[in-house]
């Protein structure tokens, strides 16, 4: 999974195509994520103790991870991401368009740094 919580992504398909928004939740096992304001559905709720008014409740539903692209913070483009090994043995995610790093994905490994 190349997308993490708090990333800004661009939606590539569906009703919300073209929308750029923040990732709220990531479900790695299902390969899905919830993006702020994207794939919003209305749930009609009956009056209850918890919800005395009843009415419609807006809620974002998860979308498939492959339908979004990470928006690079340096070049501001929706781009594919790569992973590269740094000199200290740590791994970093990077933008395939401009090459800017966008956060570590693995801590340094002293033993294998020179291997
Ligand atoms: Zn970039």
Coordinates of N, CA, C and O and ligand atoms in Angstrom, one line a residue:
X1 N 0.8 -1.2 0.0 CA 0.0 0.0 0.0 C 0.9 1.3 0.0 O 1.7 1.4 0.9
X2 N 0.7 2.1 -1.0 CA 1.6 3.3 -1.1 C 0.9 4.5 -0.6 O 1.4 5.6 -0.7
X3 N -0.3 4.4 -0.1 CA -1.1 5.5 0.4 C -1.2 5.4 1.9 O -1.5 4.3 2.4
X4 N -1.1 6.5 2.7 CA -1.2 6.4 4.1 C -2.2 7.5 4.6 O -2.5 8.4 3.8
X5 N -2.6 7.4 5.8 CA -3.5 8.3 6.4 C -2.9 9.7 6.4 O -1.7 9.9 6.6
X6 N -3.7 10.7 6.1 CA -3.3 12.1 6.0 C -2.6 12.5 4.7 O -2.2 13.6 4.5
X7 N -2.4 11.5 3.8 CA -1.9 11.9 2.4 C -3.0 12.6 1.7 O -4.2 12.4 1.9
X8 N -2.6 13.5 0.7 CA -3.6 14.1 -0.2 C -3.5 13.3 -1.5 O -2.5 13.0 -2.0
X9 N -4.7 12.8 -1.9 CA -4.8 12.0 -3.1 C -5.7 12.6 -4.1 O -6.6 13.4 -3.8
X10 N -5.6 12.2 -5.4 CA -6.5 12.6 -6.4 C -7.3 11.4 -6.8 O -6.7 10.3 -7.0
X11 N -8.6 11.5 -6.9 CA -9.5 10.4 -7.3 C -9.5 10.3 -8.8 O -9.6 11.3 -9.5
X12 N -9.3 9.1 -9.3 CA -9.1 8.9 -10.8 C -10.4 8.4 -11.5 O -10.5 8.5 -12.7
X13 N -11.3 7.9 -10.7 CA -12.5 7.3 -11.4 C -13.8 7.5 -10.5 O -13.7 7.9 -9.4
X14 N -14.9 7.3 -11.1 CA -16.2 7.4 -10.4 C -16.7 8.8 -10.3 O -16.2 9.7 -11.0
X15 N -17.7 9.0 -9.5 CA -18.4 10.3 -9.5 C -17.5 11.4 -9.0 O -17.7 12.6 -9.3
X16 N -16.5 11.0 -8.2 CA -15.7 12.0 -7.6 C -14.4 12.2 -8.3 O -13.4 12.7 -7.7
X17 N -14.3 11.7 -9.6 CA -13.1 11.8 -10.4 C -12.6 13.3 -10.4 O -13.4 14.2 -10.6
X18 N -11.3 13.4 -10.2 CA -10.7 14.8 -10.2 C -10.6 15.4 -8.8 O -9.9 16.4 -8.7
X19 N -11.3 14.9 -7.9 CA -11.3 15.5 -6.5 C -10.0 15.2 -5.8 O -9.4 14.2 -5.9
X20 N -9.5 16.3 -5.2 CA -8.3 16.1 -4.4 C -8.7 16.3 -2.9 O -9.3 17.3 -2.5
X21 N -8.4 15.3 -2.1 CA -8.7 15.4 -0.7 C -7.8 14.5 0.2 O -7.0 13.7 -0.3
X22 N -8.0 14.6 1.5 CA -7.2 14.0 2.5 C -7.7 12.6 2.8 O -8.9 12.3 2.8
X23 N -6.8 11.7 3.0 CA -7.1 10.3 3.3 C -7.5 10.2 4.8 O -6.6 10.6 5.7
X24 N -8.6 9.7 5.2 CA -9.1 9.6 6.6 C -8.7 8.3 7.2 O -8.3 8.2 8.4
X25 N -8.9 7.2 6.4 CA -8.7 5.8 7.0 C -8.1 5.0 5.9 O -8.5 5.1 4.7
X26 N -7.3 4.0 6.2 CA -6.8 3.0 5.3 C -7.0 1.6 5.8 O -6.8 1.3 6.9
X27 N -7.6 0.8 4.9 CA -7.8 -0.6 5.3 C -6.8 -1.4 4.4 O -7.1 -1.7 3.2
X28 N -5.7 -1.8 4.9 CA -4.6 -2.5 4.1 C -5.1 -3.8 3.7 O -4.8 -4.2 2.5
X29 N -5.8 -4.5 4.5 CA -6.2 -5.9 4.2 C -7.1 -5.9 3.0 O -7.0 -6.7 2.1
X30 N -8.1 -5.0 3.0 CA -9.0 -4.9 1.9 C -8.5 -4.1 0.7 O -9.1 -4.0 -0.4
X31 N -7.4 -3.4 0.9 CA -6.9 -2.5 -0.2 C -7.8 -1.3 -0.4 O -7.9 -0.8 -1.5
X32 N -8.5 -0.9 0.6 CA -9.4 0.2 0.5 C -9.1 1.4 1.4 O -8.4 1.3 2.4
X33 N -9.6 2.6 1.0 CA -9.4 3.7 1.8 C -10.6 4.7 1.8 O -11.4 4.7 0.9
X34 N -10.7 5.5 2.9 CA -11.8 6.5 2.9 C -11.1 7.8 2.8 O -10.2 8.2 3.4
X35 N -11.7 8.6 1.8 CA -11.2 9.9 1.5 C -12.2 10.9 1.8 O -13.4 10.7 1.6
X36 N -11.8 12.0 2.5 CA -12.7 13.1 2.9 C -13.6 13.6 1.8 O -13.1 14.1 0.8
X37 N -14.9 13.5 2.0 CA -15.9 14.0 1.0 C -16.0 13.2 -0.2 O -16.8 13.6 -1.1
X38 N -15.4 12.1 -0.3 CA -15.4 11.3 -1.6 C -16.3 10.0 -1.3 O -16.1 9.4 -0.3
X39 N -17.1 9.7 -2.3 CA -18.0 8.5 -2.2 C -18.9 8.7 -1.0 O -19.1 7.7 -0.2
X40 N -19.5 9.9 -0.9 CA -20.4 10.2 0.2 C -21.8 9.6 -0.1 O -22.3 9.8 -1.1
X41 N -22.3 8.9 0.9 CA -23.6 8.3 0.7 C -24.5 8.9 1.8 O -24.0 9.3 2.9
X42 N -25.8 8.9 1.6 CA -26.8 9.3 2.6 C -27.5 8.1 3.2 O -28.0 7.3 2.5
X43 N -27.4 8.0 4.5 CA -28.1 6.9 5.2 C -29.3 7.5 5.8 O -29.2 8.5 6.5
X44 N -30.4 6.9 5.5 CA -31.7 7.4 6.1 C -31.9 6.8 7.4 O -32.0 5.6 7.5
X45 N -32.0 7.6 8.5 CA -32.1 7.0 9.8 C -33.4 7.4 10.5 O -33.9 8.5 10.4
X46 N -34.0 6.4 11.1 CA -35.2 6.5 11.8 C -35.0 7.3 13.1 O -33.9 7.2 13.6
X47 N -36.0 7.9 13.6 CA -35.8 8.6 14.9 C -35.5 7.6 16.0 O -36.0 6.5 16.1
X48 N -34.5 8.0 16.8 CA -34.1 7.1 17.9 C -33.6 7.9 19.1 O -33.5 9.1 19.0
X49 N -33.3 7.3 20.2 CA -32.8 8.0 21.4 C -31.5 8.7 21.0 O -31.3 9.8 21.4
X50 N -30.7 8.0 20.3 CA -29.4 8.6 19.9 C -29.5 9.7 18.9 O -28.8 10.6 18.8
X51 N -30.5 9.5 18.0 CA -30.7 10.4 16.9 C -32.2 10.9 16.9 O -33.0 10.4 16.1
X52 N -32.6 11.7 17.8 CA -34.0 12.1 18.0 C -34.6 12.7 16.8 O -35.9 12.7 16.6
X53 N -33.8 13.4 16.0 CA -34.4 14.0 14.8 C -34.6 13.0 13.6 O -35.5 13.3 12.8
X54 N -33.8 12.0 13.6 CA -33.9 11.1 12.4 C -33.3 11.8 11.2 O -32.6 12.8 11.4
X55 N -33.7 11.4 10.0 CA -33.3 12.2 8.8 C -32.1 11.5 8.1 O -31.9 10.3 8.2
X56 N -31.3 12.3 7.4 CA -30.3 11.8 6.5 C -28.9 12.0 7.2 O -28.6 13.1 7.7
X57 N -28.1 11.0 7.1 CA -26.8 11.0 7.7 C -25.8 10.8 6.6 O -25.8 9.8 5.9
X58 N -24.9 11.9 6.3 CA -23.9 11.7 5.3 C -22.7 11.0 5.8 O -22.2 11.2 6.9
X59 N -22.2 10.1 5.0 CA -21.1 9.2 5.4 C -20.2 8.9 4.2 O -20.8 8.6 3.1
X60 N -18.9 8.9 4.4 CA -18.0 8.5 3.3 C -17.9 7.0 3.3 O -17.6 6.4 4.4
X61 N -17.9 6.4 2.2 CA -17.7 4.9 2.1 C -16.3 4.7 1.5 O -15.8 5.5 0.8
X62 N -15.7 3.5 1.8 CA -14.4 3.2 1.3 C -14.3 3.1 -0.2 O -15.3 2.6 -0.8
X63 N -13.2 3.5 -0.8 CA -13.0 3.3 -2.3 C -11.8 2.5 -2.5 O -10.9 2.3 -1.6
X64 N -11.6 1.9 -3.6 CA -10.5 1.0 -3.9 C -9.2 1.9 -4.0 O -9.2 2.9 -4.7
X65 N -8.2 1.4 -3.4 CA -6.9 2.1 -3.4 C -6.4 2.4 -4.8 O -5.8 3.4 -5.1
X66 N -6.7 1.5 -5.8 CA -6.1 1.7 -7.1 C -6.8 2.8 -7.9 O -6.4 3.3 -8.9
X67 N -7.9 3.4 -7.3 CA -8.6 4.5 -7.9 C -8.1 5.8 -7.5 O -8.7 6.9 -7.8
X68 N -7.1 5.9 -6.7 CA -6.5 7.2 -6.3 C -5.0 7.2 -6.6 O -4.4 6.2 -6.8
X69 N -4.5 8.4 -6.8 CA -3.1 8.6 -6.9 C -2.6 9.6 -5.9 O -3.3 10.6 -5.6
X70 N -1.4 9.4 -5.4 CA -0.9 10.4 -4.4 C -0.6 11.7 -5.1 O -0.1 11.7 -6.2
X71 N -0.9 12.8 -4.5 CA -0.6 14.1 -5.0 C 0.8 14.5 -4.3 O 0.9 14.6 -3.1
X72 N 1.8 14.8 -5.2 CA 3.1 15.1 -4.7 C 3.1 16.5 -4.1 O 2.6 17.4 -4.7
X73 N 3.7 16.7 -2.9 CA 3.7 18.0 -2.2 C 4.7 18.9 -2.9 O 4.7 20.1 -2.7
X74 N 5.7 18.4 -3.6 CA 6.7 19.3 -4.3 C 6.2 19.8 -5.7 O 6.4 20.9 -6.0
X75 N 5.8 18.8 -6.5 CA 5.4 19.2 -7.9 C 3.9 19.4 -8.1 O 3.5 19.8 -9.2
X76 N 3.1 19.1 -7.1 CA 1.7 19.3 -7.1 C 1.0 18.5 -8.2 O -0.1 18.9 -8.6
X77 N 1.6 17.4 -8.6 CA 0.9 16.5 -9.6 C 0.5 15.2 -9.0 O 1.1 14.7 -8.1
X78 N -0.6 14.6 -9.5 CA -0.9 13.3 -9.1 C 0.1 12.3 -9.8 O 0.2 12.3 -11.0
X79 N 0.8 11.6 -9.0 CA 1.9 10.8 -9.6 C 2.0 9.4 -9.0 O 1.5 9.2 -7.9
X80 N 2.6 8.5 -9.7 CA 2.9 7.2 -9.2 C 4.0 7.4 -8.1 O 4.8 8.3 -8.2
X81 N 4.1 6.4 -7.2 CA 5.1 6.5 -6.2 C 6.1 5.3 -6.4 O 5.7 4.2 -6.8
X82 N 7.3 5.5 -6.0 CA 8.3 4.4 -6.0 C 8.8 4.3 -4.6 O 8.6 5.2 -3.7
X83 N 9.6 3.3 -4.3 CA 10.3 3.1 -3.1 C 11.8 3.0 -3.4 O 12.2 2.3 -4.3
X84 N 12.6 3.7 -2.6 CA 14.1 3.6 -2.9 C 14.8 3.5 -1.6 O 14.4 4.0 -0.5
X85 N 15.9 2.9 -1.7 CA 16.8 2.6 -0.5 C 17.7 3.8 -0.4 O 18.4 4.2 -1.4
X86 N 17.9 4.3 0.8 CA 18.8 5.4 1.1 C 20.1 4.9 1.6 O 20.2 3.7 1.9
X87 N 21.1 5.8 1.6 CA 22.4 5.4 2.1 C 22.5 4.7 3.5 O 23.3 3.8 3.7
X88 N 21.6 5.2 4.3 CA 21.7 4.7 5.7 C 20.9 3.4 5.9 O 20.7 2.9 7.0
X89 N 20.4 2.9 4.8 CA 19.6 1.6 4.8 C 18.2 1.7 5.0 O 17.4 0.8 5.1
X90 N 17.7 3.0 5.2 CA 16.2 3.2 5.3 C 15.6 3.3 4.0 O 16.3 3.5 2.9
X91 N 14.3 3.1 3.9 CA 13.5 3.2 2.7 C 12.7 4.4 2.7 O 12.2 4.8 3.7
X92 N 12.5 5.0 1.5 CA 11.8 6.2 1.4 C 10.8 6.1 0.2 O 11.1 5.4 -0.8
X93 N 9.6 6.7 0.3 CA 8.7 6.7 -0.8 C 9.0 8.0 -1.6 O 9.4 9.0 -1.0
X94 N 8.9 7.9 -2.9 CA 9.2 9.1 -3.7 C 8.3 9.3 -4.9 O 7.6 8.3 -5.3
X95 N 8.3 10.5 -5.4 CA 7.4 10.8 -6.5 C 8.1 10.5 -7.8 O 9.3 10.8 -8.0
X96 N 7.5 9.7 -8.7 CA 8.1 9.3 -9.9 C 8.2 10.4 -11.0 O 8.9 10.2 -12.0
X97 N 7.5 11.5 -10.7 CA 7.5 12.6 -11.7 C 8.7 13.5 -11.4 O 9.5 13.8 -12.3
X98 N 8.9 14.0 -10.2 CA 9.9 14.9 -9.9 C 11.0 14.3 -9.0 O 12.1 15.0 -8.9
X99 N 10.8 13.2 -8.5 CA 11.9 12.5 -7.7 C 12.0 13.0 -6.2 O 12.8 12.5 -5.5
X100 N 11.1 13.9 -5.8 CA 11.1 14.3 -4.4 C 10.6 13.2 -3.5 O 9.7 12.5 -3.8
X101 N 11.3 13.1 -2.3 CA 10.9 12.1 -1.4 C 9.6 12.5 -0.7 O 9.4 13.7 -0.5
X102 N 8.8 11.5 -0.3 CA 7.6 11.9 0.5 C 7.4 11.0 1.7 O 6.4 10.4 1.8
X103 N 8.5 10.9 2.5 CA 8.3 10.2 3.8 C 8.9 8.9 3.8 O 9.0 8.1 2.8
X104 N 9.5 8.5 5.0 CA 10.2 7.2 5.2 C 9.1 6.1 5.2 O 8.0 6.3 5.7
X105 N 9.5 4.9 4.7 CA 8.6 3.8 4.9 C 9.3 2.7 5.7 O 8.6 1.7 6.0
X106 N 10.6 2.8 5.9 CA 11.2 1.8 6.8 C 12.4 2.4 7.5 O 13.1 3.3 6.9
X107 N 12.7 2.0 8.7 CA 13.8 2.6 9.5 C 15.1 2.1 8.9 O 15.2 1.1 8.2
X108 N 16.2 2.8 9.3 CA 17.5 2.4 8.8 C 17.9 1.0 9.3 O 17.4 0.6 10.4
X109 N 18.6 0.3 8.5 CA 19.1 -1.1 9.0 C 20.6 -1.1 8.9 O 21.2 -1.2 7.8
X110 N 21.2 -1.0 10.1 CA 22.7 -0.8 10.2 C 23.4 -2.0 9.6 O 24.4 -1.9 8.9
X111 N 22.9 -3.3 9.9 CA 23.6 -4.5 9.4 C 23.7 -4.6 7.9 O 24.7 -5.0 7.4
X112 N 22.6 -4.2 7.2 CA 22.6 -4.5 5.8 C 22.9 -3.3 4.9 O 22.7 -3.3 3.7
X113 N 23.3 -2.2 5.6 CA 23.4 -0.9 4.9 C 24.5 -1.0 3.7 O 24.3 -0.4 2.7
X114 N 25.5 -1.9 3.9 CA 26.5 -1.9 2.9 C 26.4 -3.2 2.0 O 27.2 -3.4 1.1
X115 N 25.4 -4.0 2.3 CA 25.3 -5.2 1.5 C 24.9 -5.0 0.1 O 24.3 -3.9 -0.2
Ligands
LIG1 ZN1 6.6 15.3 -7.5

